[in-house]
Amino acid sequence: MIYGSSGGVGLYAVQLAKSMGANVTGVCSTRNLELAKQMGCDYVIDYKKEDFTKTQTKFDAIIGVNGCNSMKDYKRLLKPNGIFVGVGGDVKQVSKAFLLSFISRNFSYFAGPIMPQNDYLSYAKELAETGKLLPYIDKIYSVQDTKEAIRYIVSSHTQGKVVVSMDFK
Ligand SMILES: NC(=O)c1ccc[n+]([C@@H]2O[C@H](COP(=O)([O-])OP(=O)(O)OC[C@H]3O[C@@H](n4cnc5c(N)ncnc54)[C@H](OP(=O)(O)O)[C@@H]3O)[C@@H](O)[C@H]2O)c1
């Protein structure tokens, strides 16, 4: 399950999971359901209309973007050896998940930039070159409009990536 499957992190996570042969359930709002399917989700849940915690499926892995839900909700949806990885979220959510990662092997958290490892980058490069990992670009801003671009990003409803374009002429 990828909760927040239509954003900058989510759409890449969907494609990576598919490339590894996973059966992917995405969660996003109504307007993004088609996009999430188009990028590889096998099944989508509209969080505006459905309570995702009511799904009968148990997951091997859940990626939770933005700390939108309680850890209890995610835990209930995991298989016994399933793993939850959180990405972003408010301070309270991040601290909770971070603490949980010390006491439970089911939880880990990714809150900011990490150093990419060469073998992962080679793997991503290979997927990109074979068209299995594509960026989905929502909007392109000029560098003068960076402030507006950041305002849009922090709205938490981007579709894929937002680009700030620089002219190096
Ligand atoms: N992008 C990066 O490279 C990067 C790197 C490190 C950390 N992070 C962190 O990771 C987090 C996610 O970033 P992101 O780039 O993927 O973009 P984002 O814009 O923060 O997340 C967008 C996703 O979250 C969903 N969403 C927003 N509000 C929701 C809600 N109330 N309930 C359920 N889903 C909701 C959106 O769906 P709808 O639009 O359909 O509502 C969309 O799928 C951020 O906290 C960011 O700081 C990002």
Tab-separated table of C-alpha atoms and ligand atoms in Angstrom:
chain	number	residue	atom	x	y	z
A	1	MET	CA	0.000	0.000	0.000
A	2	ILE	CA	1.207	3.451	-0.858
A	3	TYR	CA	-0.685	6.089	1.070
A	4	GLY	CA	-0.278	9.409	-0.792
A	5	SER	CA	0.314	7.618	-4.072
A	6	SER	CA	-0.131	10.601	-6.409
A	7	GLY	CA	2.504	12.972	-4.984
A	8	GLY	CA	6.220	13.421	-5.611
A	9	VAL	CA	7.237	10.476	-3.433
A	10	GLY	CA	4.145	8.372	-4.103
A	11	LEU	CA	4.333	8.161	-7.891
A	12	TYR	CA	7.961	7.049	-7.776
A	13	ALA	CA	7.167	4.546	-5.013
A	14	VAL	CA	4.332	3.083	-7.123
A	15	GLN	CA	6.643	2.565	-10.106
A	16	LEU	CA	9.450	1.091	-7.994
A	17	ALA	CA	7.051	-1.307	-6.291
A	18	LYS	CA	5.645	-2.398	-9.657
A	19	SER	CA	9.125	-2.923	-11.053
A	20	MET	CA	9.731	-5.362	-8.191
A	21	GLY	CA	6.575	-7.268	-9.030
A	22	ALA	CA	4.427	-5.991	-6.182
A	23	ASN	CA	0.674	-5.785	-6.301
A	24	VAL	CA	0.121	-2.123	-5.438
A	25	THR	CA	-2.780	-0.439	-3.688
A	26	GLY	CA	-2.633	3.349	-3.856
A	27	VAL	CA	-4.491	5.804	-1.654
A	28	CYS	CA	-5.236	9.340	-2.869
A	29	SER	CA	-8.178	11.647	-3.507
A	30	THR	CA	-10.811	11.368	-6.241
A	31	ARG	CA	-9.143	13.626	-8.775
A	32	ASN	CA	-5.936	11.543	-8.704
A	33	LEU	CA	-7.356	8.030	-8.922
A	34	GLU	CA	-6.870	7.733	-12.688
A	35	LEU	CA	-3.314	9.110	-12.511
A	36	ALA	CA	-2.385	6.613	-9.776
A	37	LYS	CA	-3.746	3.759	-11.919
A	38	GLN	CA	-2.026	5.056	-15.022
A	39	MET	CA	1.308	5.073	-13.153
A	40	GLY	CA	0.884	1.468	-12.030
A	41	CYS	CA	-1.497	1.061	-9.092
A	42	ASP	CA	-3.464	-2.162	-9.406
A	43	TYR	CA	-6.076	-0.932	-6.989
A	44	VAL	CA	-6.897	2.529	-5.671
A	45	ILE	CA	-8.697	3.777	-2.577
A	46	ASP	CA	-10.233	7.249	-2.585
A	47	TYR	CA	-9.586	8.608	0.920
A	48	LYS	CA	-12.317	11.218	0.361
A	49	LYS	CA	-14.961	8.515	-0.011
A	50	GLU	CA	-13.649	5.381	1.675
A	51	ASP	CA	-12.129	4.613	5.039
A	52	PHE	CA	-8.886	2.890	4.025
A	53	THR	CA	-8.673	1.129	7.392
A	54	LYS	CA	-11.779	-0.879	6.466
A	55	THR	CA	-10.042	-2.729	3.648
A	56	GLN	CA	-9.894	-6.468	4.284
A	57	THR	CA	-6.457	-6.790	2.665
A	58	LYS	CA	-3.360	-7.187	4.834
A	59	PHE	CA	-0.184	-5.736	3.393
A	60	ASP	CA	3.446	-6.884	3.269
A	61	ALA	CA	4.562	-3.261	3.124
A	62	ILE	CA	2.986	0.148	3.581
A	63	ILE	CA	4.535	3.483	2.661
A	64	GLY	CA	2.732	6.292	4.492
A	65	VAL	CA	3.358	9.744	3.082
A	66	ASN	CA	2.854	12.890	5.172
A	67	GLY	CA	1.905	11.175	8.428
A	68	CYS	CA	-1.774	11.422	7.533
A	69	ASN	CA	-2.848	8.585	9.835
A	70	SER	CA	-2.156	7.031	13.191
A	71	MET	CA	0.459	4.305	13.454
A	72	LYS	CA	-2.244	2.083	15.002
A	73	ASP	CA	-4.260	2.279	11.776
A	74	TYR	CA	-1.263	1.298	9.701
A	75	LYS	CA	-0.266	-1.496	12.088
A	76	ARG	CA	-3.730	-3.052	11.823
A	77	LEU	CA	-3.291	-3.326	8.049
A	78	LEU	CA	0.132	-4.977	8.157
A	79	LYS	CA	0.748	-8.708	7.925
A	80	PRO	CA	2.592	-10.021	11.018
A	81	ASN	CA	5.997	-9.525	9.389
A	82	GLY	CA	4.918	-6.559	7.310
A	83	ILE	CA	6.786	-3.284	7.346
A	84	PHE	CA	5.694	0.332	7.500
A	85	VAL	CA	7.877	3.117	6.169
A	86	GLY	CA	6.801	6.667	6.875
A	87	VAL	CA	7.839	9.631	4.760
A	88	GLY	CA	7.412	13.216	6.006
A	89	GLY	CA	4.622	14.354	8.319
A	90	ASP	CA	4.335	16.725	11.257
A	91	VAL	CA	6.730	16.687	14.207
A	92	LYS	CA	4.359	14.629	16.377
A	93	GLN	CA	3.917	11.921	13.724
A	94	VAL	CA	7.587	11.797	12.830
A	95	SER	CA	8.647	11.483	16.497
A	96	LYS	CA	6.074	8.744	17.167
A	97	ALA	CA	7.133	6.692	14.158
A	98	PHE	CA	10.798	7.315	14.899
A	99	LEU	CA	10.361	6.014	18.465
A	100	LEU	CA	8.367	3.032	17.207
A	101	SER	CA	11.205	2.175	14.850
A	102	PHE	CA	13.377	1.419	17.909
A	103	ILE	CA	10.917	-0.952	19.560
A	104	SER	CA	9.263	-2.587	16.577
A	105	ARG	CA	10.912	-4.085	13.546
A	106	ASN	CA	7.702	-3.315	11.636
A	107	PHE	CA	8.352	0.422	11.586
A	108	SER	CA	10.888	2.743	10.047
A	109	TYR	CA	10.827	6.392	9.153
A	110	PHE	CA	12.293	8.562	6.463
A	111	ALA	CA	11.933	12.255	7.271
A	112	GLY	CA	14.440	14.000	5.079
A	113	PRO	CA	17.213	13.734	2.531
A	114	ILE	CA	19.468	10.675	2.651
A	115	MET	CA	22.707	9.947	0.854
A	116	PRO	CA	21.863	7.880	-2.210
A	117	GLN	CA	23.740	4.608	-2.511
A	118	ASN	CA	25.435	3.813	-5.794
A	119	ASP	CA	23.786	0.442	-6.319
A	120	TYR	CA	20.329	1.957	-5.788
A	121	LEU	CA	21.142	4.748	-8.235
A	122	SER	CA	22.341	2.249	-10.860
A	123	TYR	CA	19.135	0.287	-10.375
A	124	ALA	CA	17.041	3.483	-10.768
A	125	LYS	CA	19.070	4.473	-13.839
A	126	GLU	CA	18.405	1.093	-15.424
A	127	LEU	CA	14.673	1.414	-14.737
A	128	ALA	CA	14.619	4.974	-16.119
A	129	GLU	CA	16.460	3.908	-19.275
A	130	THR	CA	13.969	1.126	-19.880
A	131	GLY	CA	10.996	3.443	-19.286
A	132	LYS	CA	9.946	1.735	-16.057
A	133	LEU	CA	10.634	4.748	-13.822
A	134	LEU	CA	9.361	8.012	-15.232
A	135	PRO	CA	8.985	11.400	-13.593
A	136	TYR	CA	5.484	12.789	-13.685
A	137	ILE	CA	5.775	16.566	-13.841
A	138	ASP	CA	2.866	18.533	-12.518
A	139	LYS	CA	4.019	22.147	-13.004
A	140	ILE	CA	7.111	23.992	-14.145
A	141	TYR	CA	7.959	27.321	-12.519
A	142	SER	CA	10.647	29.763	-13.519
A	143	VAL	CA	13.322	30.426	-10.920
A	144	GLN	CA	11.792	33.864	-10.276
A	145	ASP	CA	8.603	32.094	-9.146
A	146	THR	CA	10.345	29.728	-6.698
A	147	LYS	CA	8.340	31.146	-3.805
A	148	GLU	CA	5.101	30.262	-5.547
A	149	ALA	CA	6.468	26.795	-6.411
A	150	ILE	CA	7.294	26.128	-2.750
A	151	ARG	CA	3.877	27.395	-1.697
A	152	TYR	CA	2.336	24.880	-4.113
A	153	ILE	CA	4.546	22.025	-2.888
A	154	VAL	CA	3.671	22.606	0.769
A	155	SER	CA	-0.023	22.487	-0.115
A	156	SER	CA	0.556	18.668	-0.138
A	157	HIS	CA	-1.537	18.099	-3.246
A	158	THR	CA	0.962	18.101	-6.075
A	159	GLN	CA	0.660	15.454	-8.751
A	160	GLY	CA	4.159	14.025	-8.985
A	161	LYS	CA	6.994	16.507	-9.206
A	162	VAL	CA	7.217	20.292	-9.374
A	163	VAL	CA	10.112	21.682	-11.383
A	164	VAL	CA	11.890	25.006	-10.956
A	165	SER	CA	13.510	25.763	-14.250
A	166	MET	CA	16.796	27.642	-14.476
A	167	ASP	CA	18.141	29.236	-17.608
A	168	PHE	CA	21.936	28.858	-17.687
A	169	LYS	CA	22.485	30.834	-20.932
B	1	LIG	N1	9.564	14.849	-2.769
B	1	LIG	C1	10.722	14.540	-2.213
B	1	LIG	O1	11.742	14.369	-2.890
B	1	LIG	C2	10.829	14.364	-0.712
B	1	LIG	C3	12.044	14.015	-0.140
B	1	LIG	C4	12.111	13.833	1.232
B	1	LIG	C5	10.990	14.007	2.017
B	1	LIG	N2	9.838	14.373	1.462
B	1	LIG	C6	8.682	14.550	2.326
B	1	LIG	O2	7.765	13.535	1.984
B	1	LIG	C7	6.440	14.020	2.109
B	1	LIG	C8	5.699	13.757	0.820
B	1	LIG	O3	6.198	14.528	-0.225
B	1	LIG	P1	5.588	14.465	-1.689
B	1	LIG	O4	6.557	15.140	-2.579
B	1	LIG	O5	5.155	13.090	-2.027
B	1	LIG	O6	4.343	15.376	-1.756
B	1	LIG	P2	3.117	15.823	-0.996
B	1	LIG	O7	2.565	16.829	-1.904
B	1	LIG	O8	3.394	16.294	0.355
B	1	LIG	O9	2.138	14.556	-0.934
B	1	LIG	C9	1.168	14.398	-1.863
B	1	LIG	C10	0.356	13.134	-1.632
B	1	LIG	O10	-0.273	13.131	-0.349
B	1	LIG	C11	-1.711	12.994	-0.540
B	1	LIG	N3	-2.413	13.700	0.529
B	1	LIG	C12	-2.339	15.022	0.833
B	1	LIG	N4	-3.141	15.287	1.901
B	1	LIG	C13	-3.722	14.110	2.252
B	1	LIG	C14	-4.642	13.731	3.270
B	1	LIG	N5	-5.139	14.604	4.137
B	1	LIG	N6	-4.993	12.436	3.350
B	1	LIG	C15	-4.480	11.532	2.476
B	1	LIG	N7	-3.605	11.817	1.494
B	1	LIG	C16	-3.237	13.101	1.388
B	1	LIG	C17	-1.936	13.588	-1.926
B	1	LIG	O11	-3.117	13.098	-2.532
B	1	LIG	P3	-4.251	14.094	-3.030
B	1	LIG	O12	-3.595	15.276	-3.729
B	1	LIG	O13	-5.036	13.265	-3.955
B	1	LIG	O14	-4.973	14.559	-1.799
B	1	LIG	C18	-0.724	13.084	-2.673
B	1	LIG	O15	-0.882	11.749	-3.084
B	1	LIG	C19	6.550	15.503	2.473
B	1	LIG	O16	6.332	15.625	3.867
B	1	LIG	C20	7.964	15.862	2.115
B	1	LIG	O17	8.473	16.865	2.948
B	1	LIG	C21	9.708	14.546	0.108
